[in-house]
Short mmCIF file of C-alpha atoms in Angstrom, two decimals:
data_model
loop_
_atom_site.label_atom_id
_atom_site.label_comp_id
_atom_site.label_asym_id
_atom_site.label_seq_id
_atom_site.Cartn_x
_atom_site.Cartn_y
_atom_site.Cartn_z
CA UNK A 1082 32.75 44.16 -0.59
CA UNK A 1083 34.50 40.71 -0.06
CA UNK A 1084 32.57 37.83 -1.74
CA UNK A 1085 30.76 34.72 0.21
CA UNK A 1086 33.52 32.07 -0.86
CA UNK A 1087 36.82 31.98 0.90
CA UNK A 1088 39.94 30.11 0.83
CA UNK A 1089 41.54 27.87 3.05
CA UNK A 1090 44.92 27.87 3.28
CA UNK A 1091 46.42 24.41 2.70
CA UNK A 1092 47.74 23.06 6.40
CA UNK A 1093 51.47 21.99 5.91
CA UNK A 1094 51.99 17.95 7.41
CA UNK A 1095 54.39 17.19 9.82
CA UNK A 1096 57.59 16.04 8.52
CA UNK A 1097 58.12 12.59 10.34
CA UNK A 1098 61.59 12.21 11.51
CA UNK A 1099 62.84 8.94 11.78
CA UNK A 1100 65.45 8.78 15.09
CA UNK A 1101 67.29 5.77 15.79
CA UNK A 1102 66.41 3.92 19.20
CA UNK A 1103 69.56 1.62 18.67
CA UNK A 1104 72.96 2.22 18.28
CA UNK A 1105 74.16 -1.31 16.67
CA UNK A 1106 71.63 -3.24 14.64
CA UNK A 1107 72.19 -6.57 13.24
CA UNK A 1108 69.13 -6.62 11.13
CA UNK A 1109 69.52 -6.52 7.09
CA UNK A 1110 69.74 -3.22 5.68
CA UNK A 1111 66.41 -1.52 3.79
CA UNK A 1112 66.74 -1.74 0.19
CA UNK A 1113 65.12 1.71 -1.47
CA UNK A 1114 64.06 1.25 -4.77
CA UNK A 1115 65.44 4.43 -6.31
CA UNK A 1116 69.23 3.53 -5.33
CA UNK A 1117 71.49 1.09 -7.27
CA UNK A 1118 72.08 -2.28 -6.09
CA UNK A 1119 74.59 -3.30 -5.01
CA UNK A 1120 75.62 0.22 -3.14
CA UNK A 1121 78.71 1.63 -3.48
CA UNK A 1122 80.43 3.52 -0.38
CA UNK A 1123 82.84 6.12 -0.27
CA UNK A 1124 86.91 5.14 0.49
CA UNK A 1125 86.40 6.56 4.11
CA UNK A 1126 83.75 4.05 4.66
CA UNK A 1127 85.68 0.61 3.18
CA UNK A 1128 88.65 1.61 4.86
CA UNK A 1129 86.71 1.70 8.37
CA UNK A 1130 84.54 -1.42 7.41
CA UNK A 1131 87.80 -3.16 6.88
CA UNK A 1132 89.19 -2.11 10.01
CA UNK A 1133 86.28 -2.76 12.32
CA UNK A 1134 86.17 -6.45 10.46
CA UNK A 1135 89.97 -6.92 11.48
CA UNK A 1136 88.89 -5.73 15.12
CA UNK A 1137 86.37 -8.40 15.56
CA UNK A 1138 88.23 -11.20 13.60
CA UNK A 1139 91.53 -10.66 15.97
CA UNK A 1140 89.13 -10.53 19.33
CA UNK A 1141 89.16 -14.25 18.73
CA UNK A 1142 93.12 -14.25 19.75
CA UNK A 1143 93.70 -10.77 20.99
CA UNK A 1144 91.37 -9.02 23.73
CA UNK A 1145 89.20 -6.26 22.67
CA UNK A 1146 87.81 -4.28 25.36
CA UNK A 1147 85.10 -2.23 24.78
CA UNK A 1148 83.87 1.50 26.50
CA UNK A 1149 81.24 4.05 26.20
CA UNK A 1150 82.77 7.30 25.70
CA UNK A 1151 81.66 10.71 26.61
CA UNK A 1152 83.22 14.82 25.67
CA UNK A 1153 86.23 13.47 24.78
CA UNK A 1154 88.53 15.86 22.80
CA UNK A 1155 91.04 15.26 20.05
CA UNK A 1156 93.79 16.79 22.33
CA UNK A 1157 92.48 14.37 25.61
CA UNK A 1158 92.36 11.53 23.30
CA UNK A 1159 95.94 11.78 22.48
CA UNK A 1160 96.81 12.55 26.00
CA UNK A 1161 95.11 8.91 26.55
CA UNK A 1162 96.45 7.33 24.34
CA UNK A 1163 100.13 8.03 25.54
CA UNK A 1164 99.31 7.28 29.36
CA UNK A 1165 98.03 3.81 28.03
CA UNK A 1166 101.18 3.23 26.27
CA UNK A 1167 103.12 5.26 29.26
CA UNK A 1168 101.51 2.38 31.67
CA UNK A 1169 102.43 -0.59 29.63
CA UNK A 1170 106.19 0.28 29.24
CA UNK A 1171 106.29 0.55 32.84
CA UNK A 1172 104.51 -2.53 33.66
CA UNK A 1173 106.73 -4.26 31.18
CA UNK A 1174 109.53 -2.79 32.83
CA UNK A 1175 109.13 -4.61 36.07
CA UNK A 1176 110.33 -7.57 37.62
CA UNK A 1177 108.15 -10.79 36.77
CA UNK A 1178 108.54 -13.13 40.00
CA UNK A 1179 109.04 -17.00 39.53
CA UNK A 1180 107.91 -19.80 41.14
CA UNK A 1181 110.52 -22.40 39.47
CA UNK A 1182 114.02 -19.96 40.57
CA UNK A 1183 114.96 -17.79 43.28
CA UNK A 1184 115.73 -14.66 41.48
CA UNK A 1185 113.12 -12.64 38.99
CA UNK A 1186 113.52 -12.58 36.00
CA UNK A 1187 113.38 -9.43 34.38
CA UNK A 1188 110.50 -8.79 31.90
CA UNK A 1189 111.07 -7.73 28.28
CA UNK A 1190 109.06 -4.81 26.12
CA UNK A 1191 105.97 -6.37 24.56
CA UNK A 1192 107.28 -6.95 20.92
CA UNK A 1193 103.78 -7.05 19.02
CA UNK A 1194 103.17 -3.31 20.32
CA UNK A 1195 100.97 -1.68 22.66
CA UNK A 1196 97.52 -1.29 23.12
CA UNK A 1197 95.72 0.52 20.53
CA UNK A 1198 92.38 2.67 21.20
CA UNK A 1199 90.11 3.22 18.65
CA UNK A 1200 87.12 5.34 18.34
CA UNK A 1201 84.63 3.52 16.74
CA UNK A 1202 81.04 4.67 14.02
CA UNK A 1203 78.66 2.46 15.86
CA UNK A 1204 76.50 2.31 12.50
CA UNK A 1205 79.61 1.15 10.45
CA UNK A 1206 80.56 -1.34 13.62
CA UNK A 1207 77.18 -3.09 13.17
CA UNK A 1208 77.62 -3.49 9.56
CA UNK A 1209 80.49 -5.24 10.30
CA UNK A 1210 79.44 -6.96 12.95
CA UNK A 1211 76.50 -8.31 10.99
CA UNK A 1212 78.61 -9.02 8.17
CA UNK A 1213 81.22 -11.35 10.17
CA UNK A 1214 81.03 -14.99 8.96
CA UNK A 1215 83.10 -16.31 10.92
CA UNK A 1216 84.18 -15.99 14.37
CA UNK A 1217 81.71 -15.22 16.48
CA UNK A 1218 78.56 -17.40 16.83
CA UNK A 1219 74.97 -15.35 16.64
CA UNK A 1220 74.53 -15.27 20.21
CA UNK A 1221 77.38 -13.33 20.86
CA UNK A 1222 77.01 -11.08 18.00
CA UNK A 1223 73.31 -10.29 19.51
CA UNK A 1224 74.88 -9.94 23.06
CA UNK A 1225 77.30 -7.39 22.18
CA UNK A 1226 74.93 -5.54 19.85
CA UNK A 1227 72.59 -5.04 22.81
CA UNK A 1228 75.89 -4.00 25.36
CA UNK A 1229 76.37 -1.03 22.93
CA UNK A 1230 73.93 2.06 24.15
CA UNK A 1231 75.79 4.76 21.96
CA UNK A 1232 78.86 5.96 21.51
CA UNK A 1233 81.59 2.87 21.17
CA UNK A 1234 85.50 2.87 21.88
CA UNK A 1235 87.66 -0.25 21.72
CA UNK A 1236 90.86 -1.44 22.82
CA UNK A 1237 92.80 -3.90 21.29
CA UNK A 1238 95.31 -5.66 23.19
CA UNK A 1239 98.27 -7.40 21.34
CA UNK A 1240 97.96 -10.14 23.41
CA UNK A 1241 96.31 -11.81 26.53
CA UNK A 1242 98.31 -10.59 29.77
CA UNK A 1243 96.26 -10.31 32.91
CA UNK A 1244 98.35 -8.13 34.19
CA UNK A 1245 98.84 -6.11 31.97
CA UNK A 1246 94.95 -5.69 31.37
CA UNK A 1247 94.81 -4.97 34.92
CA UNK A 1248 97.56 -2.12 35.17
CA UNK A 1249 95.82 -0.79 31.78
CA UNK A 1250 92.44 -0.29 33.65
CA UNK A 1251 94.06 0.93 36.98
CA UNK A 1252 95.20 3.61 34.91
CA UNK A 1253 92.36 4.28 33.13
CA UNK A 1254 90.38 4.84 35.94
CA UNK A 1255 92.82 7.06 37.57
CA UNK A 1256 93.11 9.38 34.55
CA UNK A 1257 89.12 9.61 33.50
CA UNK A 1258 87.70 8.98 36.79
CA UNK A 1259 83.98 8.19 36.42
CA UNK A 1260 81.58 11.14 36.69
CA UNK A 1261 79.64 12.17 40.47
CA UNK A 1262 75.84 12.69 40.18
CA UNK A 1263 74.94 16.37 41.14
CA UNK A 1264 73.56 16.86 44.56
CA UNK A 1265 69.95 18.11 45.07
CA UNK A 1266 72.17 21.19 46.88
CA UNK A 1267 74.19 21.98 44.06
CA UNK A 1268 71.05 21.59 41.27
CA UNK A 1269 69.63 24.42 44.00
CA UNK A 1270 72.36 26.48 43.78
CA UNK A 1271 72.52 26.35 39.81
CA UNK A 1272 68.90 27.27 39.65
CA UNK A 1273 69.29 30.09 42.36
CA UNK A 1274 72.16 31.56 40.38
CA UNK A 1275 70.42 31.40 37.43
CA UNK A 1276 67.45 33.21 38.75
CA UNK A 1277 69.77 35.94 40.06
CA UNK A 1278 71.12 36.95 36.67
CA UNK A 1279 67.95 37.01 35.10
CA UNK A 1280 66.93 40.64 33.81
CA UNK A 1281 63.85 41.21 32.12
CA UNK A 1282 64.24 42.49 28.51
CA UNK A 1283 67.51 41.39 28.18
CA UNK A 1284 68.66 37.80 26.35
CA UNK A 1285 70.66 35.59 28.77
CA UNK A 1286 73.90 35.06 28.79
CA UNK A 1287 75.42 32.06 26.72
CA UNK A 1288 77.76 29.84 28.54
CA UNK A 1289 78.76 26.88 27.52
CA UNK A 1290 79.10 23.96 30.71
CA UNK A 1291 83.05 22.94 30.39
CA UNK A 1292 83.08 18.73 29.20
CA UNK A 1293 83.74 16.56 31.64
CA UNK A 1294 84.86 13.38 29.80
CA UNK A 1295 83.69 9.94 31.09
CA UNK A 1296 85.09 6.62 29.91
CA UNK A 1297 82.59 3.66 31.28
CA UNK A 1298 83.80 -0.24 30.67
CA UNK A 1299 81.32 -1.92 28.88
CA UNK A 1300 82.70 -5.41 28.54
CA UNK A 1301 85.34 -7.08 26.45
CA UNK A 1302 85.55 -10.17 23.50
CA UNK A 1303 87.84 -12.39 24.10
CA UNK A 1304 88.81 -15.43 22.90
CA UNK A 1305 85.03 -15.12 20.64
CA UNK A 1306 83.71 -15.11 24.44
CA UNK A 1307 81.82 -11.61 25.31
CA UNK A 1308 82.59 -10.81 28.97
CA UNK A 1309 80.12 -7.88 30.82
CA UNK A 1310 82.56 -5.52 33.44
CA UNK A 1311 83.13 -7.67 35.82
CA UNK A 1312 84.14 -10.42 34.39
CA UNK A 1313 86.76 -8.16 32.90
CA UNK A 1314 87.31 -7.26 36.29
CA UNK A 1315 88.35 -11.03 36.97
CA UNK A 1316 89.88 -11.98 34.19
CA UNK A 1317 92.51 -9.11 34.74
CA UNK A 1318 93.04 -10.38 38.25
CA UNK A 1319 94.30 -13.80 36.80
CA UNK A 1320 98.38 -14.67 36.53
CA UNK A 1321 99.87 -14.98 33.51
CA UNK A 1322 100.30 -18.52 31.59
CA UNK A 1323 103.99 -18.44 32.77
CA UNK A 1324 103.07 -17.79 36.43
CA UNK A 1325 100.79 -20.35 36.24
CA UNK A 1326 103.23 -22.66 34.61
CA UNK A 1327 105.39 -21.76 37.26
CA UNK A 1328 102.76 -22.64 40.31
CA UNK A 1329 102.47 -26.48 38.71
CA UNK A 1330 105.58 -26.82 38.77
CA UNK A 1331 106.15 -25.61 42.39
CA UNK A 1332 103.10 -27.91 43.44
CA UNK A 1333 104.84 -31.05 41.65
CA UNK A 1334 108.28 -30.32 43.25
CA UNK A 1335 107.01 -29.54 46.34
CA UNK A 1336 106.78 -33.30 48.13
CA UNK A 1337 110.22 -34.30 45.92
CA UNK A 1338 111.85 -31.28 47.36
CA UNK A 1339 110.71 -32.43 51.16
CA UNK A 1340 111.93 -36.04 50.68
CA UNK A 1341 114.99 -35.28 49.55
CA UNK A 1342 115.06 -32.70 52.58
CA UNK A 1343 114.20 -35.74 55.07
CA UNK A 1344 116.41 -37.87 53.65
CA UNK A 1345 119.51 -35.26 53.50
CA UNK A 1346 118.97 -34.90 56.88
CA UNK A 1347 118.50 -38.40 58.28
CA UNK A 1348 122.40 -39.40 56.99
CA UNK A 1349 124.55 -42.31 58.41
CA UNK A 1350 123.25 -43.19 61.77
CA UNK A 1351 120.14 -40.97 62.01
CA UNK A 1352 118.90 -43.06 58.82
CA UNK A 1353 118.47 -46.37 60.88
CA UNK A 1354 116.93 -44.66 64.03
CA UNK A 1355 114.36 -42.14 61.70
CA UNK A 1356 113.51 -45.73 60.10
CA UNK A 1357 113.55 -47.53 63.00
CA UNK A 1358 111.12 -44.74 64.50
CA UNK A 1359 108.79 -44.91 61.29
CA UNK A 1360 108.53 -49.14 61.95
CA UNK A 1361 107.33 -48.77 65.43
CA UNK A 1362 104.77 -45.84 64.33
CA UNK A 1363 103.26 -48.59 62.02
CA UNK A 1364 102.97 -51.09 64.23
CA UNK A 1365 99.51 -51.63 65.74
CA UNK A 1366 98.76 -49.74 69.33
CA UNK A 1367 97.63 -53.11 70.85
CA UNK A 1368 100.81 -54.54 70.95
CA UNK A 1369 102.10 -52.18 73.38
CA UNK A 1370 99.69 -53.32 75.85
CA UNK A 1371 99.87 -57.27 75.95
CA UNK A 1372 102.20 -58.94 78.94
CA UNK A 1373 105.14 -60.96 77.61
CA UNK A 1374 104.27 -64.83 77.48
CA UNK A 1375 105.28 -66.40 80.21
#
């Protein structure tokens, strides 16, 4: 016979898993009181601090555009990677037209390099990012810590070039075109299909959806100045400093040019009538009606 008393078995507590809301923090990091101050990272960890640090300290010269990445492989990345460098060689390749001579001249191969994309540990990235003394003000830290909503890839330009920028992006967007929304048709169809192999007693059928990679434009630093997408957009519809160069001097030749055009062609006797002509167009319209004094 089983006694009176019983026993309770003790109820297990939940295990409280912590999950990050963020994906770049700028707050100070949580000392624990059981680990060794200060803390002491592995080599693969300095080497990517450093690098992210160099990132963010050359934005303030060099562009750095920034993009949320999704299912990218290491064999698509690659493939990226040479249709970036694929599009600047052939941008640099073409003829850069001039405002100041008649004839283009032809542009030379960027000589600091290409643009370099790098696929960046947004937890690492804020570290640095909170670390940086110099170069970027709070503000902009804060700004670009909120324009980050997971996974993070930059770009790093060698230099600023409009242009360039903008036949970097055309191709971009041609290669990893953005993704379409499903239609309420095709979620119907998915869900019909997936009725129709359904057999009781027997487990479903694994099969794993193909990746789609996506590649959206965030923003870009440049100059310490965080720009959102579209003022990417216009800053890569700008001229380069030498085509700008090129328009001043255009404007400030332009009414030398036309003088010298009027004069070339008012020579010998056509310069007395053309100033004769000028003289009677100053001359004050009531003249022309008095009577002659008697």
């Amino acid at each position: 016979m089983l006694g009176s008393t019983s026993r309770t078995l003790p109820i297990a507590r939940p295990v409280l898993v912590h999950a990050r809301t963020y994906a770049v923090s700028l707050k100070p990091p949580v000392v624990h009181p059981r680990k060794s101050v200060p803390r002491k990272y592995s080599e693969r960890k300095t080497y990517l601090y450093n690098q992210y640090t160099r990132l963010l300290q050359s934005s303030l010269s060099r562009p750095l555009v920034l993009f949320e990445h999704t299912d990218f492989s290491a064999t698509r990345l690659i493939q990226l990677r040479a249709e970036i460098a694929a599009a600047v060689t052939k941008h640099a390749k073409t003829l850069a037209p001039s405002l100041s001579s008649q004839t283009p001249a032809p542009a030379t191969l960027p000589e600091d390099g290409i643009p370099t994309l790098t696929i960046l540990r947004t937890s690492l990235f804020g570290v640095a990012l909170r670390d940086l003394a110099d170069g970027l003000d709070t503000r902009t830290r804060r700004q670009l810590a909120k324009a980050v909503p997971g996974t993070l890839a930059a770009l790093s330009f060698p230099a600023l070039n409009p242009p360039q920028l903008k036949a970097v992006l055309r191709v971009l967007a041609r290669s990893v075109p953005p993704r379409k929304p499903k239609t309420q048709q095709e979620l119907d169809d998915a869900k019909k299909a997936a009725e129709a192999a359904f057999v009781p007693g027997r487990r479903p059928k694994r099969q794993r959806p193909t990746p789609v990679p996506d590649l959206k434009l965030l923003g870009a630093l440049i100059e310490g100045r965080l720009f959102k997408t579209e003022g990417v957009q216009s800053v890569a519809e700008l001229p380069t400093l030498d085509g700008l160069r090129a328009q001043i001097v255009g404007l400030l030749s332009a009414p030398a040019s036309q003088l010298a055009m009027v004069l070339g062609e008012a020579s010998g006797g056509k310069l007395a009538r053309t100033l004769e002509g000028f003289k009677k167009s100053l001359e004050p319209e009531s003249q022309e009606g008095e009577a002659p004094p008697s």
